[in-house]
XYZ file of C-alpha atoms in Angstrom:
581
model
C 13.402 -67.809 -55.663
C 11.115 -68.157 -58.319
C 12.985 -71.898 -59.507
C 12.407 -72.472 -55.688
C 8.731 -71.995 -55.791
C 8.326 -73.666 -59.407
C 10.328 -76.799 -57.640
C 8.128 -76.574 -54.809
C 4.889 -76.961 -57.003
C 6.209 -79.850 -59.297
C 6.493 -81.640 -55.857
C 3.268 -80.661 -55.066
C 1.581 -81.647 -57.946
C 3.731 -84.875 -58.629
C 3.168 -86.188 -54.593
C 1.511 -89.662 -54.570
C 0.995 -91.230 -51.304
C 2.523 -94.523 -49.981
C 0.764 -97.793 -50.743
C 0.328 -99.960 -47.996
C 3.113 -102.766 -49.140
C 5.351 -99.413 -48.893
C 4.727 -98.686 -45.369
C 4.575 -102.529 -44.492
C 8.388 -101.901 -43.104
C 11.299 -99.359 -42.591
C 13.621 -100.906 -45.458
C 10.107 -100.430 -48.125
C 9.511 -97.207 -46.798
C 12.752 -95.767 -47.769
C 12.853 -97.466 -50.590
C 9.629 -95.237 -51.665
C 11.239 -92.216 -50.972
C 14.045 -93.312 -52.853
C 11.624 -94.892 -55.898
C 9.372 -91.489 -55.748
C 12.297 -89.144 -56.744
C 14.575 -92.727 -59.081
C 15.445 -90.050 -61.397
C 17.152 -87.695 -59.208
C 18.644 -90.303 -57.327
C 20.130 -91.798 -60.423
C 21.633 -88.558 -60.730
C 22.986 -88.155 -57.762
C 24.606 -91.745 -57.859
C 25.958 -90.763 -60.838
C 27.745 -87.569 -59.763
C 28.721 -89.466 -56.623
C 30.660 -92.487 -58.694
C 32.113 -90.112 -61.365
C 33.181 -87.543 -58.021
C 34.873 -90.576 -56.416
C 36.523 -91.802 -59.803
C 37.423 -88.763 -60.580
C 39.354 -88.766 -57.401
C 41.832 -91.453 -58.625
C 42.873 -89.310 -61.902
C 45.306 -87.187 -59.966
C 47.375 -89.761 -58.290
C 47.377 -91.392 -62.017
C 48.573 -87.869 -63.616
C 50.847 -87.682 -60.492
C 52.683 -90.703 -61.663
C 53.255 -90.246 -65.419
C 54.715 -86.572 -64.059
C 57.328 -87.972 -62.300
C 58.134 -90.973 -64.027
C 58.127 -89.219 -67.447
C 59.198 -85.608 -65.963
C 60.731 -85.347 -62.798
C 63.095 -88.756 -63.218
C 63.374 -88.403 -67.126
C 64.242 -85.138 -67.120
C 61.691 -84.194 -69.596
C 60.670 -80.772 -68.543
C 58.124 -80.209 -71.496
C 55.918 -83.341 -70.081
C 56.468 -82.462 -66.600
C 54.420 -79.224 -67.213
C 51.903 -80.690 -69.852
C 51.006 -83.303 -66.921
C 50.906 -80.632 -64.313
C 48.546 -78.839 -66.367
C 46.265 -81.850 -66.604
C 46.677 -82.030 -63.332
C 45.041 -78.801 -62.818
C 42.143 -79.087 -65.318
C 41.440 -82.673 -64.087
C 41.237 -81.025 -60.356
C 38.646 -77.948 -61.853
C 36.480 -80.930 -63.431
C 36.527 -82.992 -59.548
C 35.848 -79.510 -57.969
C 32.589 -79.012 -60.155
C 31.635 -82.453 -60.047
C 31.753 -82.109 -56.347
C 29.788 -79.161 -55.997
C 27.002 -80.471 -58.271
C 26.905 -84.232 -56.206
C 26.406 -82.060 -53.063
C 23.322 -79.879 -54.433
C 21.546 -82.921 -55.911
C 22.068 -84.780 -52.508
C 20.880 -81.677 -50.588
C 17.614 -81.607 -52.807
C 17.602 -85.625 -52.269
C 17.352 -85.046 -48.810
C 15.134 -81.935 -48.513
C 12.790 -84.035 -50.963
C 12.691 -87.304 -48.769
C 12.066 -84.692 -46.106
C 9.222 -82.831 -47.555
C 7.503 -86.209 -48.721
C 7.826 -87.950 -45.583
C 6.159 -84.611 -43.397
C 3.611 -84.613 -46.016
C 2.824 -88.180 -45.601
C 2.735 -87.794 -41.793
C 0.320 -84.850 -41.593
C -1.956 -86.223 -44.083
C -2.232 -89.772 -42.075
C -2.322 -87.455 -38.686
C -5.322 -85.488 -40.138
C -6.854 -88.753 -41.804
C -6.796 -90.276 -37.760
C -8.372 -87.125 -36.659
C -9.179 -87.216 -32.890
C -8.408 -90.863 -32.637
C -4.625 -89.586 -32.708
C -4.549 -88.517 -29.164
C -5.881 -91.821 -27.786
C -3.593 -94.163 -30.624
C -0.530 -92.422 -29.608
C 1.203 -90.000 -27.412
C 1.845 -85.692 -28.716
C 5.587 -86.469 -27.860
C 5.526 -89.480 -29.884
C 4.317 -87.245 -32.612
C 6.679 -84.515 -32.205
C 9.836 -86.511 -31.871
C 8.610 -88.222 -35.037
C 8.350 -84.940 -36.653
C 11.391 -83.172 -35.842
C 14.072 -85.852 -35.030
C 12.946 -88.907 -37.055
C 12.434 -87.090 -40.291
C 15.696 -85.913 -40.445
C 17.262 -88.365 -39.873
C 15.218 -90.661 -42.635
C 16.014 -87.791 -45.305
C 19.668 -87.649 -43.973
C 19.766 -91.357 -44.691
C 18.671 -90.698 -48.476
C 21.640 -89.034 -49.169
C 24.031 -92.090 -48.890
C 22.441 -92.720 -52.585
C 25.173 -91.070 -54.089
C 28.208 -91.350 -51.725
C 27.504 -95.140 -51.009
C 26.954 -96.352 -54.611
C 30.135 -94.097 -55.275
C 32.163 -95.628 -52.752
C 31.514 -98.957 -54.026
C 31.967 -98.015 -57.941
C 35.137 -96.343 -56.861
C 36.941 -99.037 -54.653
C 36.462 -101.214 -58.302
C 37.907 -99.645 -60.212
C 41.152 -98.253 -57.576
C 41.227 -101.976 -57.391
C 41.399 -102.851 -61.140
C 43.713 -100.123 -61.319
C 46.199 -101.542 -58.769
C 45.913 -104.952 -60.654
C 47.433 -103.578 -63.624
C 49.946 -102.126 -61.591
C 50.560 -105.601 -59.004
C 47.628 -108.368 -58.431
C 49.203 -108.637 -54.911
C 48.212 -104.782 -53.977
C 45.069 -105.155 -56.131
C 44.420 -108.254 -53.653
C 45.078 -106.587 -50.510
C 43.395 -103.456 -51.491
C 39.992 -106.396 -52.454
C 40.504 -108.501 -49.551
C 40.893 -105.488 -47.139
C 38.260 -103.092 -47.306
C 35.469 -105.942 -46.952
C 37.199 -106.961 -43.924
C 37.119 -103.109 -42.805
C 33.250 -103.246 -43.094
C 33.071 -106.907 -41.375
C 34.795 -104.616 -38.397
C 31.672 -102.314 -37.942
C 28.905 -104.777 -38.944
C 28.221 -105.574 -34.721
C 28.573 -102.327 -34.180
C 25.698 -101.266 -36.688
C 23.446 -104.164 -35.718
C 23.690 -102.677 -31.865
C 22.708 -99.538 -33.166
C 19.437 -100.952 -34.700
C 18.673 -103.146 -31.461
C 19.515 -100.469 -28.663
C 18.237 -97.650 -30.792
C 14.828 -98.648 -31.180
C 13.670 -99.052 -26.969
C 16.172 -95.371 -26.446
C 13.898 -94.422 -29.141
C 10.596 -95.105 -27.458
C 11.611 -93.504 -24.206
C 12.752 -90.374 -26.132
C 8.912 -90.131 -27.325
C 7.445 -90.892 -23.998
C 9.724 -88.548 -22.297
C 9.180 -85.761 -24.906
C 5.020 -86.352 -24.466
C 5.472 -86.127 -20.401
C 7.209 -82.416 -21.337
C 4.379 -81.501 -23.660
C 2.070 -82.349 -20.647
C 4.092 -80.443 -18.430
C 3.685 -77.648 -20.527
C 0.236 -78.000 -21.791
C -0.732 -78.160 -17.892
C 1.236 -75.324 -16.327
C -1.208 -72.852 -15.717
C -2.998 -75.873 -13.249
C -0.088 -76.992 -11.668
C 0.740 -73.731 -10.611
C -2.434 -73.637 -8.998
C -2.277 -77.000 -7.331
C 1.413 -76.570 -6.325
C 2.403 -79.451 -8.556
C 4.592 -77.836 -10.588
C 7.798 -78.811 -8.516
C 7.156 -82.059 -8.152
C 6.118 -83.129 -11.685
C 9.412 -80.748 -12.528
C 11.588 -83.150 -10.371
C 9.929 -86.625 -11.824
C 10.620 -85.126 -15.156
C 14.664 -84.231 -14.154
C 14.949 -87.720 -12.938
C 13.705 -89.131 -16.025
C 15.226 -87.084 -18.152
C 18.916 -87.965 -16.335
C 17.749 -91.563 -16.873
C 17.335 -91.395 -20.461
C 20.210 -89.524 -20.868
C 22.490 -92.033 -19.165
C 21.195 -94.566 -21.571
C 21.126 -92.044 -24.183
C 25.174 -92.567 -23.510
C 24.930 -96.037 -23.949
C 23.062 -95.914 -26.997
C 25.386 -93.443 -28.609
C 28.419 -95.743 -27.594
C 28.306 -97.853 -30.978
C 27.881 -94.913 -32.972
C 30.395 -93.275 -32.175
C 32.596 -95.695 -32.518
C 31.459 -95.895 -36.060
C 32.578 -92.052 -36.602
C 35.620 -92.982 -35.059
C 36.428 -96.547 -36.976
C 35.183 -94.501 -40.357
C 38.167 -92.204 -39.589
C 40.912 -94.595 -37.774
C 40.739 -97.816 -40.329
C 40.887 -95.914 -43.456
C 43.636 -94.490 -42.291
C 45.447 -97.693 -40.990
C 44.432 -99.709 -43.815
C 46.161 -96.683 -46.318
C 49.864 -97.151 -43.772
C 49.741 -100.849 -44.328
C 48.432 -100.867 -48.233
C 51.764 -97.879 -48.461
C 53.941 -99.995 -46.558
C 53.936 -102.646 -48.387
C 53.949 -100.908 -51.822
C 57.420 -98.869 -50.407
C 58.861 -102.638 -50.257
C 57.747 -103.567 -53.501
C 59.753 -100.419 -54.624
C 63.045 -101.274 -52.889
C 62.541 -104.733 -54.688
C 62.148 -102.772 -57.628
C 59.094 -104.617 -58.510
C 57.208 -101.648 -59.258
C 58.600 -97.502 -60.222
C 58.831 -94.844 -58.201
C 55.954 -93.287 -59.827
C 53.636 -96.280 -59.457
C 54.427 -96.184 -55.512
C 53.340 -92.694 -55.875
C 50.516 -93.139 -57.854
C 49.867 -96.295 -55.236
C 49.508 -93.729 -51.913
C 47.601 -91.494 -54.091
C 44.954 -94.465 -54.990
C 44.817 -96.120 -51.517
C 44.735 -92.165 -50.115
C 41.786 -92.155 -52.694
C 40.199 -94.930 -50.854
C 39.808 -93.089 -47.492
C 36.927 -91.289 -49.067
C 35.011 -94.142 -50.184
C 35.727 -96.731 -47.420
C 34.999 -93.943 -45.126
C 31.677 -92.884 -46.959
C 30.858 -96.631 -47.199
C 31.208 -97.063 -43.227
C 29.320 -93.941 -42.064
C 26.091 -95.113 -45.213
C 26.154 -98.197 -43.074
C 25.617 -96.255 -40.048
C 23.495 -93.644 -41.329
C 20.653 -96.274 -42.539
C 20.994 -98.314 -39.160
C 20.018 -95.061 -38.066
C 17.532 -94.848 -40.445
C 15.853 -98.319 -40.111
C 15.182 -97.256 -36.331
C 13.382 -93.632 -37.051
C 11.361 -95.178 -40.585
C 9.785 -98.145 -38.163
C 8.318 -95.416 -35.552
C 7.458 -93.427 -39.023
C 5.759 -96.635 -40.220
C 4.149 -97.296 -37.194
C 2.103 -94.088 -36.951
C 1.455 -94.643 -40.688
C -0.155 -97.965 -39.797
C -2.115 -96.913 -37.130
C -6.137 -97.266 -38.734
C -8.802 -94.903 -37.785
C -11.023 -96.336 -35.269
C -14.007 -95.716 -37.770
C -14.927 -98.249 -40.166
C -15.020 -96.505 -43.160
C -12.830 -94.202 -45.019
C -13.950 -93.861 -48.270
C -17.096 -93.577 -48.162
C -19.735 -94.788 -51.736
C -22.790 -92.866 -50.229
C -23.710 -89.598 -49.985
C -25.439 -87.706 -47.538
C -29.253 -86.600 -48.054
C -29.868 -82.962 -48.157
C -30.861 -81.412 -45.823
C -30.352 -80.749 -42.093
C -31.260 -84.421 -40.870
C -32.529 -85.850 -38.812
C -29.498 -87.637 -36.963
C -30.199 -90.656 -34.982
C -27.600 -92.391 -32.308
C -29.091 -96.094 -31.933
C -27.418 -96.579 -29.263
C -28.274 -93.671 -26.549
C -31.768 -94.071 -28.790
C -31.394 -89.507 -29.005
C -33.221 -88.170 -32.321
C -31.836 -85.077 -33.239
C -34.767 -82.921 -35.509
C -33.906 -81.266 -38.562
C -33.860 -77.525 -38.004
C -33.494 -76.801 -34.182
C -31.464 -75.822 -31.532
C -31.282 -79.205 -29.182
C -29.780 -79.392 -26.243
C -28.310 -82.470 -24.624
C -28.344 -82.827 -20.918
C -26.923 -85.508 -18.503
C -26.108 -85.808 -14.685
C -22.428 -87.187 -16.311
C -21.212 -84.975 -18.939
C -19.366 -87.781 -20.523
C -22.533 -89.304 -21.381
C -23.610 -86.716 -23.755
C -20.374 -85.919 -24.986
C -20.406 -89.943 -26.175
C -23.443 -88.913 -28.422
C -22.119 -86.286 -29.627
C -18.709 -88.561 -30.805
C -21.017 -91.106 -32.316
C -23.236 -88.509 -34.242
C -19.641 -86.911 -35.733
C -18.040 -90.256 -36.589
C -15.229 -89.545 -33.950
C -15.733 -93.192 -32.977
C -16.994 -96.504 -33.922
C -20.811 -96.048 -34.438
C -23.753 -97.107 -35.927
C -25.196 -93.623 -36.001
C -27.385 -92.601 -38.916
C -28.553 -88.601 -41.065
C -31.466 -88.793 -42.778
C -31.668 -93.042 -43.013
C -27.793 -93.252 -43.922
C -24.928 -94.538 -41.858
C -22.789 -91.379 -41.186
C -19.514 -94.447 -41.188
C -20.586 -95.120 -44.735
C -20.421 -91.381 -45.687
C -16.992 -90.311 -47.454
C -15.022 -87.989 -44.652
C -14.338 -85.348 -46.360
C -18.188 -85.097 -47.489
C -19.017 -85.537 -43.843
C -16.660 -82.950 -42.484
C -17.892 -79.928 -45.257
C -21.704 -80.374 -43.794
C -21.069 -81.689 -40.415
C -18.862 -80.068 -37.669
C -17.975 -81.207 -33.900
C -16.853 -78.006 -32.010
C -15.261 -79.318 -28.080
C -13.084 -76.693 -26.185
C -10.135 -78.842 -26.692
C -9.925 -78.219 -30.338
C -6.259 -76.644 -31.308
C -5.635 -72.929 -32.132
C -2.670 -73.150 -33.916
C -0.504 -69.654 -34.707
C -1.401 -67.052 -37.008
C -3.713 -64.071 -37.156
C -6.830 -63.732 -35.318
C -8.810 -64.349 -39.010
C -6.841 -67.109 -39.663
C -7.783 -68.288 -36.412
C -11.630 -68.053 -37.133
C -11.538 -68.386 -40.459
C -9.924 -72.392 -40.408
C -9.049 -74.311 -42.895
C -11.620 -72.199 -45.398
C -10.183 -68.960 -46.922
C -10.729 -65.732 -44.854
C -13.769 -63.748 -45.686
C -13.627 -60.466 -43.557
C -17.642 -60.041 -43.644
C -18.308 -63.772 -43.479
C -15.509 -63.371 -40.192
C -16.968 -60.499 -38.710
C -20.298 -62.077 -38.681
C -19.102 -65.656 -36.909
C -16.959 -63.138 -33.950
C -20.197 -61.423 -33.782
C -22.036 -64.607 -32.976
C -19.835 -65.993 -31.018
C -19.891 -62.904 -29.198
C -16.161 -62.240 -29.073
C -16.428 -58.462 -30.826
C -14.536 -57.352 -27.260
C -12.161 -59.871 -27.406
C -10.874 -58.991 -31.369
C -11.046 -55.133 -30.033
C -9.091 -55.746 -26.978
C -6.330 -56.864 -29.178
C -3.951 -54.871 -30.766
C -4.543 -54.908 -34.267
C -7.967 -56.769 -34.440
C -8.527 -59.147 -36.380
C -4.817 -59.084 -37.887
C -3.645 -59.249 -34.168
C -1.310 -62.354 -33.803
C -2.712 -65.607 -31.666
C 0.262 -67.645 -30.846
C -0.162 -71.442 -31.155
C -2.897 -72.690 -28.493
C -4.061 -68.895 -27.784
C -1.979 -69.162 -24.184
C -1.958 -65.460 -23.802
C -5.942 -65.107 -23.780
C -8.154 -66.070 -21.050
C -10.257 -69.718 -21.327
C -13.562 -68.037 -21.779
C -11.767 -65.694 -24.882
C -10.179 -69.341 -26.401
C -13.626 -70.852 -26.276
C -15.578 -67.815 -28.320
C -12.614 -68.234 -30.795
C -13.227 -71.926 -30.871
C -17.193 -71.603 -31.380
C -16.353 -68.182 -34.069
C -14.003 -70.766 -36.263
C -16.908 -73.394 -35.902
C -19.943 -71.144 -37.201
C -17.648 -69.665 -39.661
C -17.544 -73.252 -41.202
C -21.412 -72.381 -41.424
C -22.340 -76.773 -41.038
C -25.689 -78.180 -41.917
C -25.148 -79.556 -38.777
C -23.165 -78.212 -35.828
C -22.689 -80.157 -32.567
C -20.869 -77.908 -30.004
C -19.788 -79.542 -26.505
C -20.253 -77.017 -23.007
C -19.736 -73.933 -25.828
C -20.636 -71.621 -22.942
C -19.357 -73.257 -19.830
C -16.226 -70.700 -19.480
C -18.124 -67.744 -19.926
C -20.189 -65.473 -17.494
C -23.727 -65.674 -17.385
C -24.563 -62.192 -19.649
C -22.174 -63.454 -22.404
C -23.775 -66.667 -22.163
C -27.298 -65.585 -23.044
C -25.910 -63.233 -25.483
C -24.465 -66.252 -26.739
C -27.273 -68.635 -26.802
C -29.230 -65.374 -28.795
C -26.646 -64.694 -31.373
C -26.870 -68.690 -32.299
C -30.409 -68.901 -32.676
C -30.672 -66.004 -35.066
C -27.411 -67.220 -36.845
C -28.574 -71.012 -37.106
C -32.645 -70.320 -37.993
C -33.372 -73.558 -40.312
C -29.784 -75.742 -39.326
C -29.494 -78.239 -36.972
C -26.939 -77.067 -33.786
C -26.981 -79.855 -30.850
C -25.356 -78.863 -27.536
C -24.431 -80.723 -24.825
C -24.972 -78.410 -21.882
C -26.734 -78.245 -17.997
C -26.933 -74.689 -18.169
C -30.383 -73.188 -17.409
C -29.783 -70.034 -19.806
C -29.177 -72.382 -22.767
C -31.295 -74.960 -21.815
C -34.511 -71.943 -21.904
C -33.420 -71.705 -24.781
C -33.133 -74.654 -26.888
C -36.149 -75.570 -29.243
C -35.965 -79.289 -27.339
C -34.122 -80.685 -24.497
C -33.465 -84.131 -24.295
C -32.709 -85.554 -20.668
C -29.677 -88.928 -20.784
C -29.585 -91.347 -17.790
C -27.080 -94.166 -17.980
C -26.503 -92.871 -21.216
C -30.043 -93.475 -22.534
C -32.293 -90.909 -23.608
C -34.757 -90.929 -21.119
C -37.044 -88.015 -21.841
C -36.998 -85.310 -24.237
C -39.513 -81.402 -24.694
C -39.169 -78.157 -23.828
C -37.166 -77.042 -20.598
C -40.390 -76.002 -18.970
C -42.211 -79.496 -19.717
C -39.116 -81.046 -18.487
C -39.209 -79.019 -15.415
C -42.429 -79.906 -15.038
C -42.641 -83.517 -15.690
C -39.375 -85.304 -14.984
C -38.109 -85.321 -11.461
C -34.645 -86.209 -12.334
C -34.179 -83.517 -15.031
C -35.782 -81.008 -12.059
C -32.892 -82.014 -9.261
C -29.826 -81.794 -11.920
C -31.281 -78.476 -13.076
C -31.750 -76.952 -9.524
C -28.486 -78.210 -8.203
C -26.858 -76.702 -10.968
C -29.045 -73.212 -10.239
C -27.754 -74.274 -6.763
C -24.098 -74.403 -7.243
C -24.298 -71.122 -9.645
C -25.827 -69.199 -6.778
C -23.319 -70.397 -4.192
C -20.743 -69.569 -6.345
């Protein structure tokens, strides 16, 4: 374990990210993760061509035994070959076992570098992933394409083997008769000409089965995701039964698709094998002819039996990185996808401070050091603000004088956070849950549950906070996930915290509580909300009123109540519609 762990940390340590030109195609993105670990690769190519070799000795020690023992009569070099024989099989035996470990870490490397690569571009698109591409697409690329990119890594060593092998069985057999040596040449290219259609039909039908796979896998996410609200709409059988017909669909194409490759399996298998009778065949004439010894027609099966591993290996590399080709282009295709924000790297840095934060467009002026609340008749509206002012799209927004787009993300993200209730909770413990991406402080934890007001629902759970919240907090109730959401959110402890409806699944005594427990919390930091409730909006040090998503008017909830008509109606229908509920 601990070489495990000290492996794991060189990788860590020596992980550099693609360049562009590297994820400009599949073929240059494999050849990365082939280029990131040349060394071991070299290795492994090396293992796999002295394995292979190595495979010819025996038939060549076979041959001297009986031509020099068994029909000379010599019994003293009948053993000393059979002894060679056995050494020379010890030395293939380790050789073998050390070509399979370095292809195994070949492969779990690829793996590892191309999940790495992945997240960090996932993370890097932020919420722009949802909208760029679909959560099947994502998982299918995750679980199914990986593998099968790292799988296709590992015909490094078997494939260059194959091919260093078959030259030298073949200059071999020339010594022995240029007519085998030229069957055995003109054959096994001729074996590969065989499959090429069929690997060309795996890269053309594979890519559109692909695509569906992802689609289908993102309705079933969906499915999932929605459950609870199907159930409630009586939906659930119907979108069930759409998903069963799709999924039959796919899978009778799925049949289609898998048609050419598994005729590959098959011809990997069957030519070999007919090519080695034919190659035998003739060699068994050659012997009646007495053209060449009884020996060198055994030695002859033993070298063209020799062959089925590399011609074999050869065929299934060729299907392996058609394979390949197909899952690296939906890889590279994520990896291509730019965030919709200008910049990424960022050459200014933010004032200090708390603001202000201006959104040009809506024309809203956030004030350093309050509690403002944003309020429209269309929630969308203010929620737009709120995605300019965090860089979560295009935007010309502005802290303090400076373009927030113009701001390095990572800079922006440690003083800035957006808090919406369809942020993930991902598994783990209930601090790991609040605590986030920063390391878990009990005190500092304690503190952001107690302002978030969700001290009942750590208690309620068995164990507190070391009580286990399974990935998207399913088993707790939507007000509980939204205090967890807003807990994880202060614990961050922003300059500036914009929070969307942070109180719109809770009842109205938690929801004052609430609004009290942020004041205190956030005295002298800027916390915008986008709300319509009247307990928050009392609240909030200013209010400012959108229509047609322009600011409009802006004050106190009582001068709003008092001066602007419009603000009046939203906020009594929403009184309204509280009461009748």
């Amino acid at each position: 374990m601990p070489n495990s762990h000290a492996s794991t940390d060189r990788l860590a340590e020596g992980w550099v990210p693609p360049a562009p030109r590297d994820t400009s195609g599949p073929f240059r993105f494999l050849l990365w993760l082939a280029r990131s670990q040349a060394r071991r690769v070299a290795a492994g190519a090396a293992l796999g061509s002295s394995w292979m070799v190595g495979l010819a000795v025996p038939p060549w020690v076979l041959s001297h035994a009986v031509d020099d023992g068994l029909v000379a009569g010599d019994t003293a070099a009948l053993v000393t070959w059979s002894v060679v024989l056995v050494v020379v099989s010890m030395l293939i035996a380790v050789l073998a076992i050390s070509r399979h470990r370095t292809m195994t870490k070949i492969r779990m490397d690829a793996s590892f570098r191309t999940v790495r690569t992945v997240v960090r571009h996932t993370a890097r698109l932020g919420s722009a992933l949802s909208r760029r591409i679909g959560t099947g697409e994502v998982v299918t690329i995750g679980i199914t394409d990986v593998q099968i990119v790292a799988q296709s890594l590992t015909v490094t060593g078997p494939g260059f083997g194959a091919v260093v092998a078959y030259a030298v069985v073949a200059v071999v057999l020339f010594t022995m008769s240029p007519l085998l040596a030229l069957v055995v040449l003109a054959g096994v290219p001729l074996l590969a000409a065989t499959v090429g259609p069929l690997l060309r039909r795996i890269e053309s039908t594979g890519g559109d089965y692909r695509v569906d796979v992802g689609l289908l896998t993102t309705r079933l996410v969906d499915i999932l995701g929605g459950l609870r609200v199907l159930n409630g709409l009586g939906g659930k059988e119907f979108a069930a039964g759409r998903y069963r017909r799709q999924s039959r669909e796919l899978v009778e194409r799925g049949y289609r698709v898998g048609s050419p490759a598994s005729w590959v399996s098959a011809l990997a298998s069957g030519l070999p094998a007919l090519f080695l009778a034919a190659v035998v065949w003739l060699a068994a004439r050659m012997t009646a002819q007495g053209e060449i010894t009884i020996g060198d027609l055994v030695a002859v099966y033993g070298y063209v039996a020799v062959l089925v591993v590399p011609v074999s290996s050869f065929i299934e590399s060729g299907g392996e990185i058609a394979r390949a080709r197909v899952a690296a282009r939906r890889i590279v295709d994520l990896l291509n996808l730019r965030p919709e924000r200008d910049s990424l790297h960022g050459v200014i840095d933010l004032p200090a401070g708390c603001g202000p934060l201006a959104d040009p467009e809506s024309g809203v002026l956030v004030r350093p050091g309050l509690l403002t609340a944003l309020v429209s008749a269309r929630p969308d509206e203010a929620i737009a603000v709120v995605e300019r002012l965090g860089r979560f799209t295009r935007t010309d927004a502005t802290w303090a004088g400076v373009r927030v787009d113009a701001v390095a993300a990572d800079q922006l993200r440690e003083r800035l956070v957006v808090a919406d209730n369809n942020a993930e909770l991902f598994a783990g413990t209930v601090r790991a849950a609040v605590a986030g991406r920063f390391e878990p402080d009990d005190k500092r934890v304690h503190a952001a549950v107690q302002t978030a007001v969700a001290e009942d629902v750590v208690e309620a759970l068995p164990g507190g906070l070391d009580a286990p919240v399974t990935w998207g907090a399913s088993t707790l109730s939507g007000g509980q996930r939204q205090r967890l959401r807003l807990a994880r959110a202060l614990y961050a402890a922003p300059d500036v915290l914009l929070a969307v409806e942070p109180t719109s699944a809770v009842d109205a005594l938690t929801e004052a509580a609430v609004v009290d427990w942020l004041r205190v919390a956030r005295r002298r930091l800027t916390t915008v909300v986008t709300t319509t409730s009247p307990l928050v909006l009392d609240q909030a040090d200013e209010v400012i009123f959108l229509a047609h998503g322009r600011a409009t008017a802006s004050g106190t909830h009582e001068e709003l109540l008092r001066d602007n008509a419009a603000y009046r109606d939203l906020v009594s229908r929403v009184q309204d519609g509280q009461a009748g509920s």
